[in-house]
PDB file of C-alpha atoms in Angstrom:
ATOM      1  CA  MET A1051       0.000   0.000   0.000  1.00  0.00           C
ATOM      2  CA  VAL A1052       1.259   3.466  -0.912  1.00  0.00           C
ATOM      3  CA  HIS A1053       1.611   5.790   2.134  1.00  0.00           C
ATOM      4  CA  GLY A1054      -0.274   3.594   4.581  1.00  0.00           C
ATOM      5  CA  GLN A1055      -3.731   4.477   5.879  1.00  0.00           C
ATOM      6  CA  ARG A1056      -3.779   8.085   4.613  1.00  0.00           C
ATOM      7  CA  GLY A1057      -2.818   6.917   1.155  1.00  0.00           C
ATOM      8  CA  GLY A1058      -5.561   4.304   1.225  1.00  0.00           C
ATOM      9  CA  VAL A1059      -8.212   6.846   2.262  1.00  0.00           C
ATOM     10  CA  VAL A1060      -7.318   9.413  -0.412  1.00  0.00           C
ATOM     11  CA  GLY A1061      -6.933   6.673  -3.020  1.00  0.00           C
ATOM     12  CA  ALA A1062     -10.399   5.333  -2.148  1.00  0.00           C
ATOM     13  CA  ILE A1063     -11.937   8.818  -2.457  1.00  0.00           C
ATOM     14  CA  MET A1064     -10.363   9.276  -5.878  1.00  0.00           C
ATOM     15  CA  THR A1065     -11.525   5.809  -6.923  1.00  0.00           C
ATOM     16  CA  ILE A1066     -15.115   6.741  -6.000  1.00  0.00           C
ATOM     17  CA  GLY A1067     -14.868   9.641  -8.447  1.00  0.00           C
ATOM     18  CA  VAL A1068     -13.847   7.213 -11.193  1.00  0.00           C
ATOM     19  CA  ILE A1069     -16.644   4.764 -10.410  1.00  0.00           C
ATOM     20  CA  VAL A1070     -19.560   7.234 -10.230  1.00  0.00           C
ATOM     21  CA  GLY A1071     -18.541   8.807 -13.537  1.00  0.00           C
ATOM     22  CA  SER A1072     -18.979   5.645 -15.584  1.00  0.00           C
ATOM     23  CA  ASP A1073     -21.658   3.090 -16.360  1.00  0.00           C
ATOM     24  CA  ILE A1074     -19.229   0.189 -16.807  1.00  0.00           C
ATOM     25  CA  PRO A1075     -17.142  -1.732 -14.232  1.00  0.00           C
ATOM     26  CA  MET A1076     -14.097   0.377 -13.385  1.00  0.00           C
ATOM     27  CA  PHE A1077     -11.466  -2.191 -12.424  1.00  0.00           C
ATOM     28  CA  LEU A1078      -8.837  -0.567 -14.634  1.00  0.00           C
ATOM     29  CA  GLY A1079      -9.837   2.927 -13.482  1.00  0.00           C
ATOM     30  CA  ALA A1080      -9.572   1.875  -9.833  1.00  0.00           C
ATOM     31  CA  MET A1081      -6.135   0.364 -10.482  1.00  0.00           C
ATOM     32  CA  ILE A1082      -5.018   3.751 -11.807  1.00  0.00           C
ATOM     33  CA  ALA A1083      -6.808   6.105  -9.393  1.00  0.00           C
ATOM     34  CA  GLY A1084      -6.008   4.308  -6.114  1.00  0.00           C
ATOM     35  CA  PRO A1085      -2.190   4.396  -6.277  1.00  0.00           C
ATOM     36  CA  LEU A1086      -2.259   7.833  -7.936  1.00  0.00           C
ATOM     37  CA  GLY A1087      -4.290   9.388  -5.106  1.00  0.00           C
ATOM     38  CA  ALA A1088      -2.042   7.797  -2.479  1.00  0.00           C
ATOM     39  CA  TRP A1089       1.048   9.102  -4.278  1.00  0.00           C
ATOM     40  CA  VAL A1090      -0.334  12.661  -4.351  1.00  0.00           C
ATOM     41  CA  ILE A1091      -1.080  12.761  -0.594  1.00  0.00           C
ATOM     42  CA  LYS A1092       2.348  11.234   0.070  1.00  0.00           C
ATOM     43  CA  LYS A1093       4.028  14.075  -1.821  1.00  0.00           C
ATOM     44  CA  PHE A1094       1.885  16.637   0.043  1.00  0.00           C
ATOM     45  CA  ASP A1095       2.789  15.213   3.456  1.00  0.00           C
ATOM     46  CA  LYS A1096       6.452  15.234   2.505  1.00  0.00           C
ATOM     47  CA  ALA A1097       6.210  18.869   1.400  1.00  0.00           C
ATOM     48  CA  VAL A1098       4.613  20.100   4.666  1.00  0.00           C
ATOM     49  CA  ASP A1099       6.608  17.874   7.025  1.00  0.00           C
ATOM     50  CA  GLY A1100       7.994  19.992   9.852  1.00  0.00           C
ATOM     51  CA  LYS A1101       6.186  23.161   8.704  1.00  0.00           C
ATOM     52  CA  ILE A1102       2.941  22.750  10.668  1.00  0.00           C
ATOM     53  CA  LYS A1103       2.562  24.698  13.908  1.00  0.00           C
ATOM     54  CA  SER A1104       2.199  22.792  17.150  1.00  0.00           C
ATOM     55  CA  GLY A1105      -1.394  21.790  17.866  1.00  0.00           C
ATOM     56  CA  PHE A1106      -2.551  21.995  14.241  1.00  0.00           C
ATOM     57  CA  GLU A1107      -1.199  18.633  13.052  1.00  0.00           C
ATOM     58  CA  MET A1108      -4.493  16.745  13.323  1.00  0.00           C
ATOM     59  CA  LEU A1109      -6.471  19.599  11.773  1.00  0.00           C
ATOM     60  CA  VAL A1110      -4.116  19.893   8.811  1.00  0.00           C
ATOM     61  CA  ASN A1111      -3.972  16.125   8.303  1.00  0.00           C
ATOM     62  CA  ASN A1112      -7.756  15.706   8.251  1.00  0.00           C
ATOM     63  CA  PHE A1113      -8.515  18.750   6.113  1.00  0.00           C
ATOM     64  CA  SER A1114      -5.704  18.037   3.652  1.00  0.00           C
ATOM     65  CA  ALA A1115      -6.898  14.465   3.126  1.00  0.00           C
ATOM     66  CA  GLY A1116     -10.493  15.613   2.574  1.00  0.00           C
ATOM     67  CA  ILE A1117      -9.711  18.555   0.295  1.00  0.00           C
ATOM     68  CA  ILE A1118      -7.093  16.770  -1.797  1.00  0.00           C
ATOM     69  CA  GLY A1119      -9.293  13.678  -2.008  1.00  0.00           C
ATOM     70  CA  GLY A1120     -12.260  15.757  -3.188  1.00  0.00           C
ATOM     71  CA  ILE A1121     -10.202  17.532  -5.852  1.00  0.00           C
ATOM     72  CA  LEU A1122      -8.750  14.250  -7.094  1.00  0.00           C
ATOM     73  CA  ALA A1123     -12.235  12.688  -7.165  1.00  0.00           C
ATOM     74  CA  LEU A1124     -13.473  15.510  -9.424  1.00  0.00           C
ATOM     75  CA  LEU A1125     -10.439  15.144 -11.681  1.00  0.00           C
ATOM     76  CA  ALA A1126     -11.008  11.394 -11.864  1.00  0.00           C
ATOM     77  CA  LEU A1127     -14.702  11.957 -12.599  1.00  0.00           C
ATOM     78  CA  LYS A1128     -13.945  14.200 -15.576  1.00  0.00           C
ATOM     79  CA  GLY A1129     -10.623  12.742 -16.687  1.00  0.00           C
ATOM     80  CA  ILE A1130      -9.734   9.172 -15.780  1.00  0.00           C
ATOM     81  CA  GLY A1131     -13.298   7.814 -15.931  1.00  0.00           C
ATOM     82  CA  PRO A1132     -14.082   8.886 -19.523  1.00  0.00           C
ATOM     83  CA  PHE A1133     -10.557   7.892 -20.632  1.00  0.00           C
ATOM     84  CA  VAL A1134     -10.822   4.364 -19.264  1.00  0.00           C
ATOM     85  CA  GLU A1135     -14.379   4.050 -20.551  1.00  0.00           C
ATOM     86  CA  ALA A1136     -13.199   4.973 -24.059  1.00  0.00           C
ATOM     87  CA  ILE A1137     -10.419   2.368 -23.876  1.00  0.00           C
ATOM     88  CA  SER A1138     -12.885  -0.281 -22.702  1.00  0.00           C
ATOM     89  CA  LYS A1139     -15.278   0.524 -25.538  1.00  0.00           C
ATOM     90  CA  VAL A1140     -12.501   0.246 -28.122  1.00  0.00           C
ATOM     91  CA  LEU A1141     -11.323  -3.089 -26.721  1.00  0.00           C
ATOM     92  CA  SER A1142     -14.905  -4.357 -26.466  1.00  0.00           C
ATOM     93  CA  ALA A1143     -15.525  -3.435 -30.084  1.00  0.00           C
ATOM     94  CA  GLY A1144     -12.342  -5.247 -31.103  1.00  0.00           C
ATOM     95  CA  VAL A1145     -13.250  -8.409 -29.205  1.00  0.00           C
ATOM     96  CA  GLU A1146     -16.820  -8.339 -30.514  1.00  0.00           C
ATOM     97  CA  THR A1147     -15.579  -7.898 -34.091  1.00  0.00           C
ATOM     98  CA  LEU A1148     -13.317 -10.928 -33.775  1.00  0.00           C
ATOM     99  CA  MET A1149     -16.147 -12.985 -32.277  1.00  0.00           C
ATOM    100  CA  ASN A1150     -18.609 -11.981 -35.011  1.00  0.00           C
ATOM    101  CA  ALA A1151     -16.031 -12.871 -37.667  1.00  0.00           C
ATOM    102  CA  GLY A1152     -15.660 -16.369 -36.226  1.00  0.00           C
ATOM    103  CA  LEU A1153     -12.099 -15.676 -35.125  1.00  0.00           C
ATOM    104  CA  LEU A1154     -12.637 -16.496 -31.467  1.00  0.00           C
ATOM    105  CA  PRO A1155      -9.096 -17.946 -30.939  1.00  0.00           C
ATOM    106  CA  LEU A1156      -7.625 -14.579 -31.938  1.00  0.00           C
ATOM    107  CA  VAL A1157      -9.352 -12.949 -28.966  1.00  0.00           C
ATOM    108  CA  ASN A1158      -6.519 -14.356 -26.869  1.00  0.00           C
ATOM    109  CA  LEU A1159      -4.167 -11.948 -28.638  1.00  0.00           C
ATOM    110  CA  ILE A1160      -5.878  -9.202 -26.625  1.00  0.00           C
ATOM    111  CA  ILE A1161      -6.597 -11.105 -23.414  1.00  0.00           C
ATOM    112  CA  GLU A1162      -3.315 -12.934 -22.770  1.00  0.00           C
ATOM    113  CA  PRO A1163      -1.042  -9.826 -22.902  1.00  0.00           C
ATOM    114  CA  GLY A1164      -3.444  -8.195 -20.468  1.00  0.00           C
ATOM    115  CA  LYS A1165      -2.998 -11.101 -18.051  1.00  0.00           C
ATOM    116  CA  VAL A1166       0.755 -10.578 -18.122  1.00  0.00           C
ATOM    117  CA  LEU A1167       0.144  -6.941 -17.164  1.00  0.00           C
ATOM    118  CA  PHE A1168      -2.185  -8.032 -14.309  1.00  0.00           C
ATOM    119  CA  LEU A1169      -5.190  -6.661 -16.191  1.00  0.00           C
ATOM    120  CA  ASN A1170      -7.103  -9.948 -16.260  1.00  0.00           C
ATOM    121  CA  ASN A1171      -9.779  -8.630 -13.868  1.00  0.00           C
ATOM    122  CA  ALA A1172     -10.126  -5.419 -15.865  1.00  0.00           C
ATOM    123  CA  ILE A1173     -10.492  -7.374 -19.111  1.00  0.00           C
ATOM    124  CA  ASN A1174     -12.852  -9.927 -17.590  1.00  0.00           C
ATOM    125  CA  HIS A1175     -15.229  -7.523 -15.831  1.00  0.00           C
ATOM    126  CA  GLY A1176     -14.709  -4.482 -18.056  1.00  0.00           C
ATOM    127  CA  ILE A1177     -14.858  -6.089 -21.507  1.00  0.00           C
ATOM    128  CA  LEU A1178     -16.032  -9.695 -21.541  1.00  0.00           C
ATOM    129  CA  THR A1179     -18.685  -9.385 -18.820  1.00  0.00           C
ATOM    130  CA  PRO A1180     -20.599  -6.510 -20.536  1.00  0.00           C
ATOM    131  CA  ILE A1181     -20.562  -8.476 -23.800  1.00  0.00           C
ATOM    132  CA  GLY A1182     -21.759 -11.614 -22.015  1.00  0.00           C
ATOM    133  CA  VAL A1183     -24.492  -9.705 -20.166  1.00  0.00           C
ATOM    134  CA  ALA A1184     -25.792  -8.205 -23.406  1.00  0.00           C
ATOM    135  CA  VAL A1185     -25.838 -11.572 -25.194  1.00  0.00           C
ATOM    136  CA  ALA A1186     -27.426 -13.305 -22.184  1.00  0.00           C
ATOM    137  CA  ALA A1187     -30.150 -10.645 -22.007  1.00  0.00           C
ATOM    138  CA  ILE A1188     -31.041 -11.146 -25.669  1.00  0.00           C
ATOM    139  CA  ILE A1189     -31.128 -14.945 -25.353  1.00  0.00           C
ATOM    140  CA  SER A1190     -33.177 -14.774 -22.142  1.00  0.00           C
ATOM    141  CA  PHE A1191     -35.681 -12.463 -23.837  1.00  0.00           C
ATOM    142  CA  LEU A1192     -36.084 -14.758 -26.845  1.00  0.00           C
ATOM    143  CA  VAL A1193     -36.442 -17.927 -24.757  1.00  0.00           C
ATOM    144  CA  ALA A1194     -38.901 -16.272 -22.359  1.00  0.00           C
ATOM    145  CA  SER A1195     -40.965 -14.964 -25.274  1.00  0.00           C
ATOM    146  CA  VAL A1196     -41.270 -18.445 -26.749  1.00  0.00           C
ATOM    147  CA  LEU A1197     -42.232 -19.980 -23.400  1.00  0.00           C
ATOM    148  CA  LEU A1198     -44.846 -17.319 -22.705  1.00  0.00           C
ATOM    149  CA  LYS A1199     -46.394 -17.703 -26.145  1.00  0.00           C
ATOM    150  CA  THR A1200     -46.511 -21.490 -26.193  1.00  0.00           C
ATOM    151  CA  GLY A1201     -47.030 -22.306 -22.504  1.00  0.00           C
ATOM    152  CA  LYS A1202     -50.427 -22.828 -20.880  1.00  0.00           C
ATOM    153  CA  GLN A1203     -51.784 -19.857 -18.989  1.00  0.00           C
ATOM    154  CA  LYS A1204     -52.573 -20.610 -15.344  1.00  0.00           C
ATOM    155  CA  ASP A1205     -55.723 -19.215 -13.805  1.00  0.00           C
ATOM    156  CA  ASP A1206     -55.755 -16.709 -10.940  1.00  0.00           C
ATOM    157  CA  GLU A1207     -56.420 -19.415  -8.339  1.00  0.00           C
ATOM    158  CA  ASP A1208     -53.279 -21.343  -9.267  1.00  0.00           C
ATOM    159  CA  LEU A1209     -51.277 -18.115  -9.175  1.00  0.00           C
ATOM    160  CA  ASP A1210     -52.578 -17.241  -5.701  1.00  0.00           C
ATOM    161  CA  THR A1211     -51.782 -20.761  -4.476  1.00  0.00           C
ATOM    162  CA  ALA A1212     -48.242 -20.546  -5.806  1.00  0.00           C
ATOM    163  CA  SER A1213     -47.759 -17.107  -4.244  1.00  0.00           C
ATOM    164  CA  SER A1214     -48.919 -18.259  -0.810  1.00  0.00           C
ATOM    165  CA  ARG A1215     -46.705 -21.350  -1.064  1.00  0.00           C
ATOM    166  CA  MET A1216     -43.724 -19.168  -1.904  1.00  0.00           C
ATOM    167  CA  LYS A1217     -44.413 -16.930   1.111  1.00  0.00           C
ATOM    168  CA  ASP A1218     -44.563 -19.985   3.387  1.00  0.00           C
ATOM    169  CA  MET A1219     -41.239 -21.225   2.029  1.00  0.00           C
ATOM    170  CA  LYS A1220     -39.638 -17.821   2.599  1.00  0.00           C
ATOM    171  CA  ASN A1221     -40.974 -17.631   6.157  1.00  0.00           C
ATOM    172  CA  GLN A1222     -39.606 -21.089   6.902  1.00  0.00           C
ATOM    173  CA  GLY A1223     -36.212 -20.060   5.615  1.00  0.00           C
ATOM    174  CA  LYS A1224     -35.884 -17.060   7.946  1.00  0.00           C
ATOM    175  CA  THR A1225     -33.890 -18.566  10.791  1.00  0.00           C
ATOM    176  CA  GLY A1226     -30.767 -17.597  12.727  1.00  0.00           C
ATOM    177  CA  ASN A1227     -29.526 -14.413  14.312  1.00  0.00           C
ATOM    178  CA  LEU A1228     -26.627 -12.163  13.400  1.00  0.00           C
ATOM    179  CA  THR A1229     -24.728 -10.547  16.253  1.00  0.00           C
ATOM    180  CA  VAL A1230     -22.241  -7.737  15.679  1.00  0.00           C
ATOM    181  CA  ASP A1231     -19.748  -6.863  18.381  1.00  0.00           C
ATOM    182  CA  LYS A1232     -18.007  -3.499  18.376  1.00  0.00           C
ATOM    183  CA  ASP A1233     -14.519  -2.833  19.689  1.00  0.00           C
ATOM    184  CA  ASN A1234     -15.085   0.417  21.607  1.00  0.00           C
ATOM    185  CA  ARG A1235     -12.095   2.647  22.266  1.00  0.00           C
ATOM    186  CA  GLU A1236     -12.475   5.525  24.735  1.00  0.00           C
ATOM    187  CA  ALA A1237     -10.608   8.729  23.825  1.00  0.00           C
ATOM    188  CA  ASP A1238      -8.723  10.609  26.575  1.00  0.00           C
ATOM    189  CA  ARG A1239      -9.397  14.320  26.930  1.00  0.00           C
ATOM    190  CA  MET A1240      -5.927  15.261  28.212  1.00  0.00           C
ATOM    191  CA  GLY A1241      -4.465  16.140  24.805  1.00  0.00           C
ATOM    192  CA  SER A1242      -3.740  14.100  21.701  1.00  0.00           C
ATOM    193  CA  SER A1243      -0.662  12.042  20.922  1.00  0.00           C
ATOM    194  CA  ALA A1244      -0.011  14.190  17.844  1.00  0.00           C
ATOM    195  CA  MET A1245       0.250  17.339  19.981  1.00  0.00           C
ATOM    196  CA  GLY A1246       2.390  15.532  22.547  1.00  0.00           C
ATOM    197  CA  ALA A1247       4.756  14.288  19.850  1.00  0.00           C
ATOM    198  CA  SER A1248       5.040  17.811  18.457  1.00  0.00           C
ATOM    199  CA  ILE A1249       5.886  19.235  21.903  1.00  0.00           C
ATOM    200  CA  LEU A1250       8.480  16.537  22.594  1.00  0.00           C
ATOM    201  CA  ARG A1251       9.958  16.977  19.130  1.00  0.00           C
ATOM    202  CA  LYS A1252      10.487  20.684  19.776  1.00  0.00           C
ATOM    203  CA  LYS A1253      12.082  19.992  23.152  1.00  0.00           C
ATOM    204  CA  MET A1254      14.459  17.502  21.542  1.00  0.00           C
ATOM    205  CA  LYS A1255      15.371  19.968  18.824  1.00  0.00           C
ATOM    206  CA  ALA A1256      15.978  22.776  21.327  1.00  0.00           C
ATOM    207  CA  ALA A1257      18.266  20.510  23.380  1.00  0.00           C
ATOM    208  CA  GLY A1258      20.203  19.426  20.309  1.00  0.00           C
ATOM    209  CA  VAL A1259      19.145  15.784  20.609  1.00  0.00           C
ATOM    210  CA  ASP A1260      18.879  14.075  17.227  1.00  0.00           C
ATOM    211  CA  VAL A1261      16.085  11.579  17.891  1.00  0.00           C
ATOM    212  CA  ALA A1262      13.136  10.826  15.602  1.00  0.00           C
ATOM    213  CA  VAL A1263       9.803  11.427  17.385  1.00  0.00           C
ATOM    214  CA  THR A1264       6.578  10.164  15.791  1.00  0.00           C
ATOM    215  CA  ASN A1265       3.026   9.499  16.920  1.00  0.00           C
ATOM    216  CA  THR A1266       1.137   6.376  15.894  1.00  0.00           C
ATOM    217  CA  ALA A1267      -1.675   4.083  16.952  1.00  0.00           C
ATOM    218  CA  ILE A1268      -0.744   1.430  19.511  1.00  0.00           C
ATOM    219  CA  SER A1269      -1.469  -1.362  17.048  1.00  0.00           C
ATOM    220  CA  GLU A1270       0.972   0.221  14.576  1.00  0.00           C
ATOM    221  CA  ILE A1271       3.955   0.791  16.919  1.00  0.00           C
ATOM    222  CA  PRO A1272       7.131  -0.118  14.970  1.00  0.00           C
ATOM    223  CA  GLN A1273       8.995  -3.149  16.271  1.00  0.00           C
ATOM    224  CA  ASP A1274      12.289  -1.215  16.165  1.00  0.00           C
ATOM    225  CA  ALA A1275      11.026   1.557  18.474  1.00  0.00           C
ATOM    226  CA  ASP A1276      13.424   2.264  21.351  1.00  0.00           C
ATOM    227  CA  ILE A1277      11.153   4.317  23.644  1.00  0.00           C
ATOM    228  CA  VAL A1278       7.334   4.301  23.714  1.00  0.00           C
ATOM    229  CA  ILE A1279       5.378   6.995  25.585  1.00  0.00           C
ATOM    230  CA  THR A1280       1.724   6.271  26.364  1.00  0.00           C
ATOM    231  CA  GLN A1281      -0.961   7.212  28.843  1.00  0.00           C
ATOM    232  CA  LYS A1282      -0.991   5.041  31.950  1.00  0.00           C
ATOM    233  CA  THR A1283      -4.215   3.308  31.011  1.00  0.00           C
ATOM    234  CA  LEU A1284      -2.732   2.152  27.710  1.00  0.00           C
ATOM    235  CA  THR A1285       0.781   1.170  28.794  1.00  0.00           C
ATOM    236  CA  ASP A1286       0.017  -2.531  29.277  1.00  0.00           C
ATOM    237  CA  ARG A1287      -1.437  -2.755  25.805  1.00  0.00           C
ATOM    238  CA  ALA A1288       1.566  -0.963  24.328  1.00  0.00           C
ATOM    239  CA  LYS A1289       3.935  -3.369  26.098  1.00  0.00           C
ATOM    240  CA  SER A1290       2.196  -6.317  24.477  1.00  0.00           C
ATOM    241  CA  VAL A1291       2.717  -4.750  21.036  1.00  0.00           C
ATOM    242  CA  ALA A1292       6.337  -3.623  21.569  1.00  0.00           C
ATOM    243  CA  PRO A1293       7.774  -5.750  24.403  1.00  0.00           C
ATOM    244  CA  ASN A1294      11.407  -4.914  23.609  1.00  0.00           C
ATOM    245  CA  ALA A1295      10.999  -1.131  23.860  1.00  0.00           C
ATOM    246  CA  GLU A1296      11.336   1.089  26.945  1.00  0.00           C
ATOM    247  CA  HIS A1297       7.873   2.250  28.039  1.00  0.00           C
ATOM    248  CA  ILE A1298       7.138   5.564  29.761  1.00  0.00           C
ATOM    249  CA  SER A1299       3.678   6.219  31.241  1.00  0.00           C
ATOM    250  CA  ILE A1300       2.263   9.751  31.519  1.00  0.00           C
ATOM    251  CA  ASP A1301      -1.017  11.363  32.532  1.00  0.00           C
ATOM    252  CA  ASN A1302      -1.121  14.331  30.165  1.00  0.00           C
ATOM    253  CA  PHE A1303       0.363  14.583  26.705  1.00  0.00           C
ATOM    254  CA  LEU A1304       0.495  18.388  26.864  1.00  0.00           C
ATOM    255  CA  LYS A1305       2.164  18.919  30.250  1.00  0.00           C
ATOM    256  CA  SER A1306       4.323  16.102  31.548  1.00  0.00           C
ATOM    257  CA  PRO A1307       7.560  16.309  33.586  1.00  0.00           C
ATOM    258  CA  GLU A1308       8.634  13.042  31.974  1.00  0.00           C
ATOM    259  CA  TYR A1309       9.397  14.996  28.784  1.00  0.00           C
ATOM    260  CA  GLU A1310      12.110  17.092  30.446  1.00  0.00           C
ATOM    261  CA  ALA A1311      13.572  14.066  32.238  1.00  0.00           C
ATOM    262  CA  LEU A1312      13.737  12.102  28.996  1.00  0.00           C
ATOM    263  CA  VAL A1313      15.331  14.989  27.094  1.00  0.00           C
ATOM    264  CA  GLU A1314      17.984  15.463  29.783  1.00  0.00           C
ATOM    265  CA  ARG A1315      18.738  11.738  29.858  1.00  0.00           C
ATOM    266  CA  LEU A1316      19.116  11.493  26.099  1.00  0.00           C
ATOM    267  CA  LYS A1317      21.179  14.674  26.025  1.00  0.00           C
ATOM    268  CA  SER A1318      23.603  13.292  28.610  1.00  0.00           C
ATOM    269  CA  ASP A1319      23.853   9.954  26.788  1.00  0.00           C
ATOM    270  CA  SER A1320      24.616  11.568  23.444  1.00  0.00           C
TER     271      SER A1320
END
């Protein structure tokens, strides 16, 4: 995945723009829009890294993802969608021409190179499936017309009996329960980890300590992390994720004496 969760979110937003702008399956469009949107937000984050004021990190991250994703979705709606749709129509016309000419084996000249380029899903659902659906609809219409014209017409009583029997069968088939459990996470009101990381990063920089400081979800703590700072209620969970790291528990991400003690210790060790 390009640029982790943020890349996936922006890529998904851009992919939605491709999908809603077309009437055909957009496998190829999604394969283009997803990585492209993630790449754009990755370049934006790299450009603004270290330039955001303390306390505005979360605001900038959320708004940038939404605004950039919306712009990319509009561009995909007007640009990538029609482009991919035109390509699909050309390829569909080529395949249909070969099939109508009785040259079905030659269709593989278009399909097999696409498989090498990992476009088998795009070809299958974007080209062959629409052709198959159209042919199946025509055949179904012709067969149904013949059956309706030649078959015996049932009276209203037989139709009512069949309808009531169908309802009974449906009612008998409605069994079982579906239970959904939610994993609830309670947010602490004593400041966010993003703001705490920004404060600690500034303290490290002012003390001349060259240490990388990042904020991340507990489930995504890197295995090579040396020191992990968490709120006291979450320390045990963090230890289970990163057992080899040094863990520091605090009460408040915004004002904690542990920051100064850690900076002084790292400064003396360097």
